[in-house]
């Protein structure tokens, strides 16, 4: 039997190329706006569909998007309309999720540092709460009091199954800061006792890690969490835990346009490790971010200058650490594909030369691709940074007081690109305001007061 060929993304009349040329002809990338983020909204909706279709139709599932992957209200609003829920991990993300239109019963609140006020607000709203640690449990017990809460509440478990390929993304190590450790001496019994003592603890959560965690590792962590839920329910003599939150973390392939692994691979890995998970007794929750959004986004930057140093051509672009923070600081873990385009947006051809692609920030490490073989950049060309729909332009880093970059949504209809403004570029006045200009005299006034 022949394998079924996967339909490449480019068969949709290459919306990405159409968007890049339209970006130029519609005047959206300019001297004043030299780097932009783009979101292919059809591609986002396709990913949402793919996620829903991957799970068996007879399993109750709440698929949430991790807000930190795309903290842009219009993108979250599109996902809310498409039937997603939202996973949040700070008061800001909770406010974004509520503002974007996610109903409270489709929001899950995870954070290792929830304050009493945040917990009170979460309980008032009725959003799901994943308790991170023993002291947080005590706070929640006090807040819940005698009334059964409307929020589904449970523990975040750290199954301690080990690290994936990127240490900083691995949340299930022995000493991870996240969740209730499961394998420490006495830990399992203590978790079970806590569930039995508080019958309103009705869910359980684990998130083994993000990019770099192989599917079998994620499946093992989820299996251990499932087995714990079964043990708690057996001890309780009833189905106390009704919902298992599986976390997110499906890795993204940053090497090509191919989506691998994909959501069906995830479901297959879980089915192999713990088939009972899908027998309909538990509602399942997912919290994907990167795998939902990375491939639906890209950045396009003007190449401001091309110079040569030590024999190495270096393209100076406007896409650096402020929009590609992880790639700049951990280049081995977060390589990105770079496209070379002529000033009109057309694909640049010609012999490939080894070159660096750098950003605008004032530190030497601000390079988004090093020693890459690409058609030679010239000033005025466009550098395209692919697969950046999650955690890149939406996750601004305020280094050098660079403004937040503009972000546009696009879709292609009859080979015409339709734009929607997702976030306008931050103005310099706003950057100055953010720096505390309202209190400009705060220190000098004091200084005067103490000068003889
Ligand atoms: C970051 C995070 C996610 C999303 O991870 P992805 O790798 O983007 O899928 C989900 N759940 C929790 C608790 C997280 O911290």
mmCIF file of N, CA and C in Angstrom, residues 84-148:
data_model
loop_
_atom_site.group_PDB
_atom_site.id
_atom_site.type_symbol
_atom_site.label_atom_id
_atom_site.label_comp_id
_atom_site.label_asym_id
_atom_site.label_seq_id
_atom_site.Cartn_x
_atom_site.Cartn_y
_atom_site.Cartn_z
ATOM 1 N N UNK A 84 -12.580 27.344 20.777
ATOM 2 C CA UNK A 84 -11.506 26.976 21.694
ATOM 3 C C UNK A 84 -11.776 27.532 23.089
ATOM 4 N N UNK A 85 -11.077 26.985 24.078
ATOM 5 C CA UNK A 85 -10.963 27.596 25.388
ATOM 6 C C UNK A 85 -9.606 28.261 25.499
ATOM 7 N N UNK A 86 -9.257 28.734 26.713
ATOM 8 C CA UNK A 86 -8.002 29.460 26.872
ATOM 9 C C UNK A 86 -7.330 29.085 28.186
ATOM 10 N N UNK A 87 -6.046 28.778 28.104
ATOM 11 C CA UNK A 87 -5.241 28.494 29.296
ATOM 12 C C UNK A 87 -4.467 29.755 29.636
ATOM 13 N N UNK A 88 -4.585 30.226 30.883
ATOM 14 C CA UNK A 88 -3.919 31.473 31.280
ATOM 15 C C UNK A 88 -3.032 31.213 32.490
ATOM 16 N N UNK A 89 -2.010 32.074 32.655
ATOM 17 C CA UNK A 89 -1.062 31.839 33.736
ATOM 18 C C UNK A 89 -0.654 33.124 34.446
ATOM 19 N N UNK A 90 -1.490 34.152 34.345
ATOM 20 C CA UNK A 90 -1.205 35.406 35.049
ATOM 21 C C UNK A 90 -2.486 36.229 35.035
ATOM 22 N N UNK A 91 -2.567 37.253 35.910
ATOM 23 C CA UNK A 91 -3.769 38.099 35.881
ATOM 24 C C UNK A 91 -3.930 38.808 34.532
ATOM 25 N N UNK A 92 -2.817 39.158 33.890
ATOM 26 C CA UNK A 92 -2.901 39.796 32.572
ATOM 27 C C UNK A 92 -3.505 38.858 31.546
ATOM 28 N N UNK A 93 -3.034 37.620 31.532
ATOM 29 C CA UNK A 93 -3.583 36.643 30.576
ATOM 30 C C UNK A 93 -5.053 36.349 30.877
ATOM 31 N N UNK A 94 -5.401 36.314 32.160
ATOM 32 C CA UNK A 94 -6.810 36.074 32.508
ATOM 33 C C UNK A 94 -7.674 37.219 31.964
ATOM 34 N N UNK A 95 -7.186 38.443 32.127
ATOM 35 C CA UNK A 95 -7.940 39.599 31.611
ATOM 36 C C UNK A 95 -8.033 39.555 30.087
ATOM 37 N N UNK A 96 -6.945 39.149 29.434
ATOM 38 C CA UNK A 96 -6.974 39.023 27.962
ATOM 39 C C UNK A 96 -8.019 37.992 27.544
ATOM 40 N N UNK A 97 -8.038 36.868 28.231
ATOM 41 C CA UNK A 97 -8.957 35.778 27.854
ATOM 42 C C UNK A 97 -10.407 36.220 28.029
ATOM 43 N N UNK A 98 -10.700 36.871 29.159
ATOM 44 C CA UNK A 98 -12.071 37.340 29.406
ATOM 45 C C UNK A 98 -12.435 38.389 28.347
ATOM 46 N N UNK A 99 -11.501 39.319 28.097
ATOM 47 C CA UNK A 99 -11.748 40.380 27.110
ATOM 48 C C UNK A 99 -11.916 39.849 25.702
ATOM 49 N N UNK A 100 -11.243 38.746 25.403
ATOM 50 C CA UNK A 100 -11.324 38.178 24.052
ATOM 51 C C UNK A 100 -12.608 37.378 23.854
ATOM 52 N N UNK A 101 -13.355 37.170 24.936
ATOM 53 C CA UNK A 101 -14.660 36.534 24.786
ATOM 54 C C UNK A 101 -14.726 35.060 25.157
ATOM 55 N N UNK A 102 -13.680 34.544 25.781
ATOM 56 C CA UNK A 102 -13.784 33.149 26.239
ATOM 57 C C UNK A 102 -14.716 33.098 27.453
ATOM 58 N N UNK A 103 -15.743 32.239 27.431
ATOM 59 C CA UNK A 103 -16.581 32.113 28.627
ATOM 60 C C UNK A 103 -15.772 31.481 29.758
ATOM 61 N N UNK A 104 -16.147 31.789 30.997
ATOM 62 C CA UNK A 104 -15.378 31.321 32.160
ATOM 63 C C UNK A 104 -15.233 29.800 32.176
ATOM 64 N N UNK A 105 -16.251 29.094 31.712
ATOM 65 C CA UNK A 105 -16.161 27.623 31.788
ATOM 66 C C UNK A 105 -15.265 27.045 30.688
ATOM 67 N N UNK A 106 -14.651 27.933 29.889
ATOM 68 C CA UNK A 106 -13.653 27.450 28.920
ATOM 69 C C UNK A 106 -12.269 28.027 29.217
ATOM 70 N N UNK A 107 -12.074 28.542 30.438
ATOM 71 C CA UNK A 107 -10.777 29.105 30.815
ATOM 72 C C UNK A 107 -10.160 28.234 31.908
ATOM 73 N N UNK A 108 -8.853 27.978 31.775
ATOM 74 C CA UNK A 108 -8.109 27.244 32.806
ATOM 75 C C UNK A 108 -6.970 28.128 33.297
ATOM 76 N N UNK A 109 -6.834 28.230 34.613
ATOM 77 C CA UNK A 109 -5.830 29.118 35.213
ATOM 78 C C UNK A 109 -4.710 28.285 35.831
ATOM 79 N N UNK A 110 -3.523 28.366 35.239
ATOM 80 C CA UNK A 110 -2.317 27.708 35.746
ATOM 81 C C UNK A 110 -1.307 28.797 36.056
ATOM 82 N N UNK A 111 -0.692 28.740 37.187
ATOM 83 C CA UNK A 111 0.424 29.644 37.471
ATOM 84 C C UNK A 111 1.020 29.141 38.759
ATOM 85 N N UNK A 112 2.340 29.195 38.874
ATOM 86 C CA UNK A 112 2.931 28.720 40.131
ATOM 87 C C UNK A 112 2.914 29.799 41.216
ATOM 88 N N UNK A 113 2.450 31.006 40.892
ATOM 89 C CA UNK A 113 2.615 32.120 41.845
ATOM 90 C C UNK A 113 1.329 32.904 42.037
ATOM 91 N N UNK A 114 0.191 32.202 42.063
ATOM 92 C CA UNK A 114 -1.093 32.909 42.182
ATOM 93 C C UNK A 114 -1.201 33.589 43.551
ATOM 94 N N UNK A 115 -1.527 34.863 43.544
ATOM 95 C CA UNK A 115 -1.698 35.597 44.803
ATOM 96 C C UNK A 115 -3.106 35.325 45.348
ATOM 97 N N UNK A 116 -3.346 35.662 46.630
ATOM 98 C CA UNK A 116 -4.701 35.475 47.166
ATOM 99 C C UNK A 116 -5.743 36.213 46.317
ATOM 100 N N UNK A 117 -5.431 37.417 45.876
ATOM 101 C CA UNK A 117 -6.402 38.182 45.078
ATOM 102 C C UNK A 117 -6.689 37.476 43.747
ATOM 103 N N UNK A 118 -5.666 36.917 43.136
ATOM 104 C CA UNK A 118 -5.873 36.199 41.866
ATOM 105 C C UNK A 118 -6.728 34.952 42.067
ATOM 106 N N UNK A 119 -6.480 34.258 43.165
ATOM 107 C CA UNK A 119 -7.276 33.051 43.448
ATOM 108 C C UNK A 119 -8.735 33.421 43.690
ATOM 109 N N UNK A 120 -8.947 34.515 44.442
ATOM 110 C CA UNK A 120 -10.315 34.963 44.731
ATOM 111 C C UNK A 120 -11.036 35.296 43.425
ATOM 112 N N UNK A 121 -10.344 36.010 42.538
ATOM 113 C CA UNK A 121 -10.931 36.415 41.254
ATOM 114 C C UNK A 121 -11.250 35.177 40.389
ATOM 115 N N UNK A 122 -10.337 34.221 40.373
ATOM 116 C CA UNK A 122 -10.564 33.005 39.578
ATOM 117 C C UNK A 122 -11.791 32.258 40.087
ATOM 118 N N UNK A 123 -11.927 32.189 41.409
ATOM 119 C CA UNK A 123 -13.075 31.484 41.993
ATOM 120 C C UNK A 123 -14.366 32.256 41.751
ATOM 121 N N UNK A 124 -14.271 33.582 41.795
ATOM 122 C CA UNK A 124 -15.458 34.410 41.544
ATOM 123 C C UNK A 124 -15.939 34.204 40.106
ATOM 124 N N UNK A 125 -14.967 34.171 39.173
ATOM 125 C CA UNK A 125 -15.327 33.986 37.761
ATOM 126 C C UNK A 125 -15.791 32.558 37.469
ATOM 127 N N UNK A 126 -15.297 31.616 38.238
ATOM 128 C CA UNK A 126 -15.634 30.212 37.998
ATOM 129 C C UNK A 126 -14.737 29.534 36.980
ATOM 130 N N UNK A 127 -13.554 30.104 36.754
ATOM 131 C CA UNK A 127 -12.632 29.459 35.799
ATOM 132 C C UNK A 127 -11.968 28.258 36.468
ATOM 133 N N UNK A 128 -11.532 27.301 35.665
ATOM 134 C CA UNK A 128 -10.863 26.120 36.208
ATOM 135 C C UNK A 128 -9.525 26.528 36.813
ATOM 136 N N UNK A 129 -9.179 25.852 37.898
ATOM 137 C CA UNK A 129 -7.989 26.225 38.655
ATOM 138 C C UNK A 129 -7.118 24.990 38.830
ATOM 139 N N UNK A 130 -5.864 25.086 38.414
ATOM 140 C CA UNK A 130 -4.916 24.007 38.661
ATOM 141 C C UNK A 130 -3.966 24.446 39.766
ATOM 142 N N UNK A 131 -4.123 23.839 40.920
ATOM 143 C CA UNK A 131 -3.355 24.221 42.105
ATOM 144 C C UNK A 131 -1.941 23.681 41.969
ATOM 145 N N UNK A 132 -0.973 24.564 42.211
ATOM 146 C CA UNK A 132 0.420 24.190 41.940
ATOM 147 C C UNK A 132 1.124 23.527 43.112
ATOM 148 N N UNK A 133 0.739 23.869 44.335
ATOM 149 C CA UNK A 133 1.534 23.380 45.468
ATOM 150 C C UNK A 133 0.687 23.343 46.738
ATOM 151 N N UNK A 134 1.261 22.795 47.790
ATOM 152 C CA UNK A 134 0.559 22.553 49.048
ATOM 153 C C UNK A 134 0.087 23.857 49.701
ATOM 154 N N UNK A 135 0.924 24.879 49.687
ATOM 155 C CA UNK A 135 0.527 26.139 50.316
ATOM 156 C C UNK A 135 -0.606 26.798 49.540
ATOM 157 N N UNK A 136 -0.563 26.660 48.221
ATOM 158 C CA UNK A 136 -1.672 27.199 47.427
ATOM 159 C C UNK A 136 -2.959 26.443 47.764
ATOM 160 N N UNK A 137 -2.848 25.150 47.975
ATOM 161 C CA UNK A 137 -4.041 24.367 48.352
ATOM 162 C C UNK A 137 -4.658 24.942 49.628
ATOM 163 N N UNK A 138 -3.811 25.255 50.619
ATOM 164 C CA UNK A 138 -4.339 25.796 51.882
ATOM 165 C C UNK A 138 -5.096 27.093 51.641
ATOM 166 N N UNK A 139 -4.549 27.952 50.765
ATOM 167 C CA UNK A 139 -5.237 29.206 50.443
ATOM 168 C C UNK A 139 -6.589 28.934 49.787
ATOM 169 N N UNK A 140 -6.594 27.995 48.857
ATOM 170 C CA UNK A 140 -7.843 27.707 48.133
ATOM 171 C C UNK A 140 -8.870 27.107 49.089
ATOM 172 N N UNK A 141 -8.426 26.221 49.978
ATOM 173 C CA UNK A 141 -9.338 25.621 50.959
ATOM 174 C C UNK A 141 -9.998 26.729 51.785
ATOM 175 N N UNK A 142 -9.197 27.707 52.226
ATOM 176 C CA UNK A 142 -9.737 28.798 53.037
ATOM 177 C C UNK A 142 -10.726 29.640 52.230
ATOM 178 N N UNK A 143 -10.414 29.893 50.961
ATOM 179 C CA UNK A 143 -11.293 30.728 50.133
ATOM 180 C C UNK A 143 -12.587 30.005 49.777
ATOM 181 N N UNK A 144 -12.482 28.711 49.543
ATOM 182 C CA UNK A 144 -13.668 27.947 49.147
ATOM 183 C C UNK A 144 -14.652 27.882 50.316
ATOM 184 N N UNK A 145 -14.146 27.693 51.538
ATOM 185 C CA UNK A 145 -15.006 27.636 52.718
ATOM 186 C C UNK A 145 -16.003 26.495 52.627
ATOM 187 N N UNK A 146 -17.233 26.780 52.999
ATOM 188 C CA UNK A 146 -18.231 25.709 53.080
ATOM 189 C C UNK A 146 -18.984 25.496 51.778
ATOM 190 N N UNK A 147 -19.007 26.540 50.918
ATOM 191 C CA UNK A 147 -19.772 26.446 49.662
ATOM 192 C C UNK A 147 -18.996 25.630 48.623
ATOM 193 N N UNK A 148 -19.626 24.684 47.933
ATOM 194 C CA UNK A 148 -18.907 24.017 46.847
ATOM 195 C C UNK A 148 -18.607 25.031 45.732
#
